[in-house]
């Protein structure tokens, strides 16, 4: 037993060390991207440097100011608070420090569950070694915060299943609430978790018991939840952060969910065969044990998530032609849930087999697959640019070329680089703040 724990600890340290080195490199070397710049210039400045913070909050909730998807509130507030503490503006380390802290929390939470044997080697590596998600843990956007908080909430739910302590279920739902503040697309995940939780406590005839013992945190949570929902509807006037894919349907959503660990849209045929085999094995486990709610909570949450998406689209299409299914970067919030569901689908048949004879090759195979995943991740991940904003370094260089040219290069040059001047707005404001030169004006004033 001690040898197994020692090996897990060494494996964990190696994985974390590799990712930490790469992640810090990315944080420092990738320039502020287009959307990070818009978040900072439009929202951090309007809340923290306008002289009326509370007025900004009221205006945001009343829809008096532009509420675009870039205004991920948790990200906006944490950047502003970090600036106030450090008394430093327009500095990449300050702007990205909060998301780095959340990456540390995410890594710690995953490592803790791994060392407690609550997740497998494969799940541990898949949670920490997803290239696309790791990009958002190096960018001052709301997605990384939301992924971390969703993952923490799922771990808390798993702990609650094991010990039924109130603090764990409270942590689960309040972590989801903060995930919604990071990105309101997490509302769908909250609904999926809530449905599974309610099914469990109602089936066990404990609904009234929990309602009586947790009435205060539940009341506060519901009140805050209503504010988040209101804020979400303000956002969707400008950007459908919760539903992007209007052409696809439930089938496309399911394919996208399966493809999340691959960070690509197509599911290879070998993987399809593997998943079918996995489903058949788990069907056998369910027939043998008949404990779906207790043994497959995260798989049930995936089904709930898909059902909620379908129901929302069917309802909203009667009121708007903009309804659609989550896709693209919005869908990465579901990634931790997909991995947790996959982990229980992998582990439950093994638990049943263990009751008879489990070959020693099974855990060895798990470690081997995890190591292959780690090597592949390290070899293929691009740490010099991001997938969605590959032009970040080009925009920075162009902005400073205009600044150094003192009027010889101007808006025409910038528009040749990017048709939208929003791509340069952070650098324009940074240069203006530090040097008093406006690259958007030919005379620099």
Short mmCIF file of C-alpha atoms in Angstrom, two decimals:
data_model
loop_
_atom_site.label_atom_id
_atom_site.label_comp_id
_atom_site.label_asym_id
_atom_site.label_seq_id
_atom_site.Cartn_x
_atom_site.Cartn_y
_atom_site.Cartn_z
CA UNK A 1 0.00 0.00 0.00
CA UNK A 2 2.79 2.43 0.93
CA UNK A 3 4.59 1.66 -2.35
CA UNK A 4 1.41 2.43 -4.32
CA UNK A 5 0.92 5.74 -2.48
CA UNK A 6 4.59 6.64 -2.97
CA UNK A 7 4.34 5.92 -6.69
CA UNK A 8 1.18 8.03 -6.94
CA UNK A 9 2.91 10.90 -5.16
CA UNK A 10 5.96 10.73 -7.47
CA UNK A 11 3.72 10.49 -10.55
CA UNK A 12 1.68 13.47 -9.32
CA UNK A 13 4.77 15.61 -8.69
CA UNK A 14 6.18 14.84 -12.15
CA UNK A 15 2.91 15.74 -13.90
CA UNK A 16 2.46 18.96 -11.92
CA UNK A 17 6.11 20.01 -12.40
CA UNK A 18 5.92 19.56 -16.19
CA UNK A 19 2.65 21.47 -16.49
CA UNK A 20 3.70 24.23 -14.05
CA UNK A 21 6.86 24.97 -16.05
CA UNK A 22 4.95 25.15 -19.32
CA UNK A 23 2.09 27.12 -17.79
CA UNK A 24 4.29 29.83 -16.27
CA UNK A 25 6.11 30.15 -19.59
CA UNK A 26 2.78 30.68 -21.35
CA UNK A 27 1.55 33.20 -18.76
CA UNK A 28 4.63 35.36 -19.18
CA UNK A 29 5.35 35.05 -22.90
CA UNK A 30 1.97 35.24 -24.64
CA UNK A 31 0.99 38.91 -24.97
CA UNK A 32 -2.40 40.17 -23.81
CA UNK A 33 -4.95 38.87 -26.33
CA UNK A 34 -7.80 40.67 -28.08
CA UNK A 35 -10.58 39.63 -25.66
CA UNK A 36 -8.41 40.09 -22.57
CA UNK A 37 -7.74 43.64 -23.72
CA UNK A 38 -11.43 44.42 -24.21
CA UNK A 39 -12.22 43.00 -20.76
CA UNK A 40 -9.53 45.13 -19.17
CA UNK A 41 -10.12 48.40 -21.00
CA UNK A 42 -13.92 48.38 -21.00
CA UNK A 43 -14.84 46.65 -17.74
CA UNK A 44 -11.97 46.72 -15.24
CA UNK A 45 -11.49 50.42 -15.93
CA UNK A 46 -15.22 51.22 -15.79
CA UNK A 47 -15.67 49.44 -12.44
CA UNK A 48 -12.43 50.31 -10.66
CA UNK A 49 -11.15 53.51 -12.26
CA UNK A 50 -14.35 55.47 -12.88
CA UNK A 51 -14.75 56.66 -9.28
CA UNK A 52 -18.15 54.95 -8.82
CA UNK A 53 -17.78 51.21 -8.24
CA UNK A 54 -21.25 50.66 -6.74
CA UNK A 55 -22.78 52.76 -9.51
CA UNK A 56 -21.06 50.50 -12.03
CA UNK A 57 -22.54 47.41 -10.37
CA UNK A 58 -26.05 48.89 -10.40
CA UNK A 59 -25.70 49.98 -14.01
CA UNK A 60 -24.51 46.49 -14.95
CA UNK A 61 -27.48 44.75 -13.29
CA UNK A 62 -29.95 47.29 -14.71
CA UNK A 63 -28.63 46.89 -18.23
CA UNK A 64 -27.55 50.54 -18.40
CA UNK A 65 -24.03 49.64 -19.56
CA UNK A 66 -22.90 47.33 -22.35
CA UNK A 67 -22.94 43.78 -20.97
CA UNK A 68 -20.97 41.71 -23.45
CA UNK A 69 -19.68 38.19 -22.94
CA UNK A 70 -16.18 39.55 -22.29
CA UNK A 71 -17.44 40.99 -19.02
CA UNK A 72 -16.95 37.81 -17.00
CA UNK A 73 -17.67 39.39 -13.63
CA UNK A 74 -15.43 37.23 -11.41
CA UNK A 75 -12.47 37.83 -13.73
CA UNK A 76 -13.19 41.56 -13.94
CA UNK A 77 -13.44 41.98 -10.17
CA UNK A 78 -10.36 39.91 -9.32
CA UNK A 79 -8.19 41.81 -11.82
CA UNK A 80 -9.44 45.12 -10.38
CA UNK A 81 -8.80 44.00 -6.78
CA UNK A 82 -5.29 42.80 -7.70
CA UNK A 83 -4.59 46.17 -9.28
CA UNK A 84 -5.77 48.02 -6.18
CA UNK A 85 -3.57 45.86 -3.94
CA UNK A 86 -0.45 46.19 -6.11
CA UNK A 87 -1.17 49.77 -7.25
CA UNK A 88 -0.08 48.72 -10.74
CA UNK A 89 -1.98 49.14 -14.00
CA UNK A 90 -1.52 47.68 -17.49
CA UNK A 91 0.90 44.98 -16.31
CA UNK A 92 0.56 41.45 -17.66
CA UNK A 93 1.59 39.80 -14.35
CA UNK A 94 -1.09 41.73 -12.44
CA UNK A 95 -3.80 41.11 -15.04
CA UNK A 96 -3.15 37.36 -15.17
CA UNK A 97 -2.27 36.76 -11.52
CA UNK A 98 -5.86 35.85 -10.47
CA UNK A 99 -6.24 33.19 -13.17
CA UNK A 100 -2.84 31.76 -12.17
CA UNK A 101 -4.11 31.44 -8.58
CA UNK A 102 -7.17 29.56 -9.85
CA UNK A 103 -4.94 27.26 -11.91
CA UNK A 104 -3.03 26.47 -8.70
CA UNK A 105 -6.33 25.75 -6.89
CA UNK A 106 -7.48 23.54 -9.78
CA UNK A 107 -4.19 21.64 -9.82
CA UNK A 108 -4.26 21.22 -6.04
CA UNK A 109 -7.87 19.95 -6.08
CA UNK A 110 -7.10 17.40 -8.83
CA UNK A 111 -3.88 16.28 -7.11
CA UNK A 112 -5.66 15.87 -3.76
CA UNK A 113 -8.38 13.69 -5.27
CA UNK A 114 -5.76 11.66 -7.13
CA UNK A 115 -3.68 11.03 -4.01
CA UNK A 116 -6.85 10.02 -2.14
CA UNK A 117 -7.53 7.50 -4.96
CA UNK A 118 -10.84 9.18 -5.79
CA UNK A 119 -9.82 9.53 -9.44
CA UNK A 120 -7.71 7.26 -11.65
CA UNK A 121 -4.34 7.91 -13.31
CA UNK A 122 -6.09 8.46 -16.64
CA UNK A 123 -8.62 10.93 -15.22
CA UNK A 124 -5.86 12.84 -13.38
CA UNK A 125 -3.79 13.29 -16.52
CA UNK A 126 -6.84 14.16 -18.63
CA UNK A 127 -7.97 16.83 -16.16
CA UNK A 128 -4.57 18.50 -16.00
CA UNK A 129 -3.30 17.87 -19.54
CA UNK A 130 -5.96 19.31 -21.82
CA UNK A 131 -4.12 21.76 -24.08
CA UNK A 132 -7.14 23.91 -24.97
CA UNK A 133 -8.28 24.31 -21.36
CA UNK A 134 -4.75 25.04 -20.18
CA UNK A 135 -4.67 27.96 -22.59
CA UNK A 136 -7.55 29.55 -20.67
CA UNK A 137 -5.69 29.02 -17.39
CA UNK A 138 -3.08 31.40 -18.82
CA UNK A 139 -5.54 34.05 -20.05
CA UNK A 140 -7.47 36.67 -18.08
CA UNK A 141 -10.87 35.36 -19.19
CA UNK A 142 -13.69 33.77 -17.26
CA UNK A 143 -13.40 30.28 -18.76
CA UNK A 144 -10.47 29.09 -16.64
CA UNK A 145 -12.13 30.25 -13.42
CA UNK A 146 -15.35 28.48 -14.40
CA UNK A 147 -13.58 25.20 -15.26
CA UNK A 148 -11.72 25.23 -11.92
CA UNK A 149 -14.86 25.98 -9.92
CA UNK A 150 -16.96 23.37 -11.75
CA UNK A 151 -14.26 20.78 -11.07
CA UNK A 152 -14.06 21.74 -7.38
CA UNK A 153 -17.85 21.53 -7.10
CA UNK A 154 -17.86 18.02 -8.62
CA UNK A 155 -15.14 16.88 -6.22
CA UNK A 156 -17.22 18.30 -3.34
CA UNK A 157 -20.26 16.39 -4.61
CA UNK A 158 -18.19 13.19 -4.74
CA UNK A 159 -17.03 13.80 -1.16
CA UNK A 160 -20.65 14.37 -0.11
CA UNK A 161 -21.67 11.04 -1.63
CA UNK A 162 -19.03 9.37 0.54
CA UNK A 163 -19.66 11.13 3.86
CA UNK A 164 -23.00 13.08 3.41
CA UNK A 165 -21.55 16.08 5.29
CA UNK A 166 -23.52 19.28 4.73
CA UNK A 167 -20.39 21.38 4.17
CA UNK A 168 -19.53 19.40 1.04
CA UNK A 169 -22.90 19.88 -0.66
CA UNK A 170 -22.86 23.58 0.33
CA UNK A 171 -19.37 23.91 -1.21
CA UNK A 172 -20.62 22.12 -4.33
CA UNK A 173 -23.45 24.54 -5.07
CA UNK A 174 -21.68 27.72 -3.99
CA UNK A 175 -18.67 26.80 -6.15
CA UNK A 176 -21.12 26.47 -9.06
CA UNK A 177 -22.58 29.88 -8.21
CA UNK A 178 -19.14 31.47 -8.47
CA UNK A 179 -18.54 29.49 -11.69
CA UNK A 180 -21.64 31.25 -13.09
CA UNK A 181 -20.13 34.61 -12.12
CA UNK A 182 -17.05 33.58 -14.07
CA UNK A 183 -19.16 32.54 -17.07
CA UNK A 184 -22.95 32.28 -17.10
CA UNK A 185 -22.79 29.20 -19.34
CA UNK A 186 -22.22 27.34 -16.04
CA UNK A 187 -25.94 27.83 -15.34
CA UNK A 188 -26.64 24.71 -17.41
CA UNK A 189 -24.18 22.66 -15.35
CA UNK A 190 -25.71 23.93 -12.11
CA UNK A 191 -29.13 22.82 -13.33
CA UNK A 192 -27.79 19.36 -14.25
CA UNK A 193 -26.13 18.88 -10.84
CA UNK A 194 -29.25 20.15 -9.04
CA UNK A 195 -31.49 17.66 -10.88
CA UNK A 196 -29.31 14.68 -9.93
CA UNK A 197 -28.99 15.93 -6.33
CA UNK A 198 -32.77 16.35 -6.01
CA UNK A 199 -33.45 12.91 -7.51
CA UNK A 200 -31.12 11.36 -4.93
CA UNK A 201 -32.47 13.10 -1.81
CA UNK A 202 -36.12 12.69 -2.90
CA UNK A 203 -35.62 8.98 -3.65
CA UNK A 204 -34.05 8.56 -0.21
CA UNK A 205 -36.87 10.62 1.41
CA UNK A 206 -34.43 13.21 2.76
CA UNK A 207 -35.68 16.30 0.91
CA UNK A 208 -37.41 17.88 3.94
CA UNK A 209 -34.49 16.99 6.20
CA UNK A 210 -32.03 18.88 4.00
CA UNK A 211 -34.47 21.77 3.53
CA UNK A 212 -34.83 22.22 7.30
CA UNK A 213 -31.14 21.88 8.13
CA UNK A 214 -29.86 24.02 5.23
CA UNK A 215 -32.64 26.61 4.89
CA UNK A 216 -30.31 29.62 5.40
CA UNK A 217 -27.56 28.73 2.86
CA UNK A 218 -30.26 27.53 0.45
CA UNK A 219 -32.19 30.83 0.75
CA UNK A 220 -29.06 32.92 0.20
CA UNK A 221 -28.03 30.72 -2.74
CA UNK A 222 -31.44 31.05 -4.43
CA UNK A 223 -31.43 34.87 -4.01
CA UNK A 224 -27.94 35.14 -5.53
CA UNK A 225 -28.88 32.66 -8.25
CA UNK A 226 -31.76 34.89 -9.35
CA UNK A 227 -29.34 37.83 -9.72
CA UNK A 228 -27.02 35.72 -11.85
CA UNK A 229 -29.94 34.63 -14.06
CA UNK A 230 -30.96 38.27 -14.48
CA UNK A 231 -27.40 39.19 -15.42
CA UNK A 232 -27.31 36.34 -17.93
CA UNK A 233 -30.39 37.63 -19.74
CA UNK A 234 -28.72 41.05 -19.99
CA UNK A 235 -25.65 39.42 -21.54
CA UNK A 236 -27.67 37.49 -24.11
CA UNK A 237 -28.97 40.76 -25.55
CA UNK A 238 -25.50 41.19 -26.99
CA UNK A 239 -23.93 37.75 -27.05
CA UNK A 240 -25.38 34.25 -26.66
CA UNK A 241 -22.75 32.96 -24.25
CA UNK A 242 -24.93 30.00 -23.29
CA UNK A 243 -26.00 28.82 -26.77
CA UNK A 244 -23.81 29.17 -29.83
CA UNK A 245 -24.52 26.37 -32.30
CA UNK A 246 -27.86 27.07 -33.99
CA UNK A 247 -27.23 24.71 -36.92
CA UNK A 248 -26.45 21.56 -34.94
CA UNK A 249 -28.77 19.53 -32.75
CA UNK A 250 -28.58 17.12 -29.84
CA UNK A 251 -26.47 14.70 -31.90
CA UNK A 252 -23.88 17.44 -32.58
CA UNK A 253 -23.86 18.36 -28.88
CA UNK A 254 -23.21 14.74 -27.86
CA UNK A 255 -20.41 14.38 -30.43
CA UNK A 256 -18.86 17.61 -29.17
CA UNK A 257 -19.02 16.38 -25.57
CA UNK A 258 -17.33 13.09 -26.50
CA UNK A 259 -14.72 15.00 -28.51
CA UNK A 260 -13.81 17.39 -25.67
CA UNK A 261 -10.86 15.30 -24.40
CA UNK A 262 -9.57 15.16 -27.99
CA UNK A 263 -9.99 18.92 -28.52
CA UNK A 264 -11.30 18.16 -32.00
CA UNK A 265 -14.74 17.67 -33.56
CA UNK A 266 -14.49 14.20 -35.13
CA UNK A 267 -14.58 11.07 -32.96
CA UNK A 268 -12.25 8.38 -34.40
CA UNK A 269 -13.81 4.96 -35.07
CA UNK A 270 -11.53 3.12 -32.59
CA UNK A 271 -12.75 5.50 -29.89
CA UNK A 272 -16.35 4.93 -30.93
CA UNK A 273 -15.83 1.16 -30.58
CA UNK A 274 -14.16 1.65 -27.19
CA UNK A 275 -17.05 3.80 -25.93
CA UNK A 276 -19.65 1.27 -27.11
CA UNK A 277 -17.75 -1.50 -25.28
CA UNK A 278 -17.54 0.70 -22.19
CA UNK A 279 -21.28 1.37 -22.26
CA UNK A 280 -22.03 -2.38 -22.59
CA UNK A 281 -19.75 -3.20 -19.66
CA UNK A 282 -21.47 -0.60 -17.50
CA UNK A 283 -24.88 -1.82 -18.58
CA UNK A 284 -23.84 -5.19 -17.15
CA UNK A 285 -22.76 -3.49 -13.90
CA UNK A 286 -26.09 -1.65 -13.64
CA UNK A 287 -28.07 -4.87 -14.21
CA UNK A 288 -25.90 -6.67 -11.64
CA UNK A 289 -26.01 -4.02 -8.90
CA UNK A 290 -28.96 -1.75 -9.78
CA UNK A 291 -27.40 1.35 -8.15
CA UNK A 292 -27.50 3.98 -10.88
CA UNK A 293 -27.92 7.04 -8.64
CA UNK A 294 -25.07 6.11 -6.30
CA UNK A 295 -22.64 4.57 -8.79
CA UNK A 296 -23.19 6.84 -11.81
CA UNK A 297 -23.90 10.37 -10.51
CA UNK A 298 -21.68 12.14 -13.06
CA UNK A 299 -22.96 10.10 -15.99
CA UNK A 300 -26.49 11.05 -14.90
CA UNK A 301 -25.39 14.69 -14.81
CA UNK A 302 -24.23 14.42 -18.44
CA UNK A 303 -27.64 13.06 -19.45
CA UNK A 304 -29.31 15.85 -17.44
CA UNK A 305 -27.10 18.44 -19.13
CA UNK A 306 -28.03 17.21 -22.62
CA UNK A 307 -31.73 17.08 -21.66
CA UNK A 308 -31.63 20.64 -20.26
CA UNK A 309 -29.91 21.94 -23.41
CA UNK A 310 -32.57 20.27 -25.56
CA UNK A 311 -35.42 21.61 -23.40
CA UNK A 312 -33.99 25.15 -23.38
CA UNK A 313 -33.60 25.19 -27.17
CA UNK A 314 -37.13 23.89 -27.69
CA UNK A 315 -38.57 26.50 -25.33
CA UNK A 316 -36.47 29.45 -26.53
CA UNK A 317 -37.06 28.83 -30.22
CA UNK A 318 -40.66 29.99 -29.70
CA UNK A 319 -39.37 33.36 -28.48
CA UNK A 320 -36.16 33.85 -30.48
CA UNK A 321 -34.45 32.60 -33.63
CA UNK A 322 -31.10 32.80 -31.83
CA UNK A 323 -31.50 29.68 -29.67
CA UNK A 324 -28.87 26.98 -30.04
CA UNK A 325 -26.66 24.44 -28.32
CA UNK A 326 -23.42 25.16 -26.42
CA UNK A 327 -20.37 24.85 -28.65
CA UNK A 328 -16.76 25.95 -28.96
CA UNK A 329 -15.04 27.41 -25.93
CA UNK A 330 -18.36 27.66 -24.03
CA UNK A 331 -18.45 23.86 -23.94
CA UNK A 332 -15.13 23.50 -22.10
CA UNK A 333 -16.94 24.24 -18.85
CA UNK A 334 -18.44 20.75 -19.13
CA UNK A 335 -14.99 19.14 -19.55
CA UNK A 336 -14.44 18.23 -15.86
CA UNK A 337 -17.91 16.64 -15.78
CA UNK A 338 -17.13 14.60 -18.91
CA UNK A 339 -13.88 13.33 -17.38
CA UNK A 340 -15.55 12.47 -14.07
CA UNK A 341 -18.27 10.58 -15.96
CA UNK A 342 -15.68 8.77 -18.07
CA UNK A 343 -13.73 7.88 -14.92
CA UNK A 344 -16.73 6.25 -13.26
CA UNK A 345 -17.53 4.39 -16.49
CA UNK A 346 -13.97 3.03 -16.47
CA UNK A 347 -13.80 2.27 -12.75
CA UNK A 348 -17.18 0.69 -12.01
CA UNK A 349 -16.68 -2.44 -14.19
CA UNK A 350 -13.23 -2.86 -12.60
CA UNK A 351 -14.74 -2.66 -9.11
CA UNK A 352 -17.17 -5.43 -10.03
CA UNK A 353 -14.39 -7.53 -11.56
CA UNK A 354 -12.31 -7.01 -8.44
CA UNK A 355 -14.89 -8.97 -6.49
CA UNK A 356 -13.58 -12.02 -8.36
CA UNK A 357 -10.11 -11.60 -9.87
CA UNK A 358 -8.65 -8.42 -11.27
CA UNK A 359 -5.56 -8.99 -13.43
CA UNK A 360 -2.50 -6.99 -12.39
CA UNK A 361 -2.19 -5.77 -15.96
CA UNK A 362 -5.27 -3.52 -15.50
CA UNK A 363 -3.70 -0.92 -13.14
CA UNK A 364 -0.46 -1.14 -15.11
CA UNK A 365 -2.36 -0.41 -18.31
CA UNK A 366 -4.01 2.61 -16.63
CA UNK A 367 -0.60 4.03 -15.70
CA UNK A 368 0.75 3.35 -19.21
CA UNK A 369 -2.19 5.12 -20.87
CA UNK A 370 -1.75 8.08 -18.51
CA UNK A 371 1.97 8.28 -19.32
CA UNK A 372 1.29 8.16 -23.07
CA UNK A 373 -1.22 10.99 -22.62
CA UNK A 374 1.32 13.04 -20.67
CA UNK A 375 4.05 12.55 -23.28
CA UNK A 376 1.65 13.40 -26.13
CA UNK A 377 0.48 16.53 -24.29
CA UNK A 378 4.05 17.70 -23.63
CA UNK A 379 5.17 17.07 -27.22
CA UNK A 380 2.22 18.62 -29.08
CA UNK A 381 1.14 21.59 -26.97
CA UNK A 382 1.98 25.01 -28.42
CA UNK A 383 2.98 27.38 -25.61
CA UNK A 384 3.89 30.32 -27.84
CA UNK A 385 0.38 31.25 -28.98
CA UNK A 386 -3.27 30.51 -28.27
CA UNK A 387 -5.72 28.63 -30.46
CA UNK A 388 -8.42 31.32 -30.57
CA UNK A 389 -6.14 34.39 -30.62
CA UNK A 390 -2.98 33.39 -32.52
CA UNK A 391 -2.43 36.99 -33.67
CA UNK A 392 -1.73 38.38 -30.15
CA UNK A 393 2.03 38.83 -30.67
CA UNK A 394 1.46 40.35 -34.15
CA UNK A 395 -0.95 42.95 -32.75
CA UNK A 396 1.47 43.92 -30.01
CA UNK A 397 4.35 44.35 -32.47
CA UNK A 398 2.18 46.40 -34.83
CA UNK A 399 1.04 48.71 -32.04
CA UNK A 400 4.58 49.43 -30.92
CA UNK A 401 5.73 49.91 -34.54
CA UNK A 402 3.15 52.68 -34.90
CA UNK A 403 4.28 54.18 -31.59
CA UNK A 404 7.96 54.15 -32.59
CA UNK A 405 7.24 55.53 -36.07
CA UNK A 406 5.74 58.73 -34.55
CA UNK A 407 3.05 59.17 -37.17
CA UNK A 408 4.73 57.53 -40.18
CA UNK A 409 2.62 54.46 -39.55
CA UNK A 410 -0.99 54.91 -38.44
CA UNK A 411 -4.49 53.45 -38.56
CA UNK A 412 -4.05 52.28 -42.13
CA UNK A 413 -1.11 50.12 -41.09
CA UNK A 414 -3.04 48.69 -38.13
CA UNK A 415 -6.08 47.92 -40.28
CA UNK A 416 -3.85 46.00 -42.67
CA UNK A 417 -2.96 43.77 -39.70
CA UNK A 418 -6.54 43.45 -38.41
CA UNK A 419 -9.78 44.91 -39.77
CA UNK A 420 -11.08 45.51 -36.20
CA UNK A 421 -9.27 48.11 -34.09
CA UNK A 422 -10.50 46.34 -30.93
CA UNK A 423 -7.53 44.01 -31.47
CA UNK A 424 -5.23 46.93 -30.62
CA UNK A 425 -7.29 48.75 -28.01
CA UNK A 426 -5.36 47.36 -25.03
CA UNK A 427 -2.02 48.41 -26.51
CA UNK A 428 -3.42 51.81 -27.49
CA UNK A 429 -4.57 52.42 -23.91
CA UNK A 430 -1.39 51.01 -22.36
CA UNK A 431 0.89 53.21 -24.50
CA UNK A 432 -1.36 56.20 -23.85
CA UNK A 433 -1.28 55.56 -20.08
CA UNK A 434 2.49 54.99 -19.88
CA UNK A 435 3.81 57.38 -22.54
CA UNK A 436 0.94 59.73 -23.37
CA UNK A 437 0.99 58.75 -27.05
CA UNK A 438 -2.21 57.72 -28.89
CA UNK A 439 -1.44 55.30 -31.71
CA UNK A 440 -4.99 55.74 -33.07
CA UNK A 441 -4.33 59.38 -33.95
CA UNK A 442 -1.81 60.43 -36.60
CA UNK A 443 -0.45 63.24 -34.42
CA UNK A 444 -0.18 60.93 -31.40
CA UNK A 445 -2.37 63.13 -29.19
#
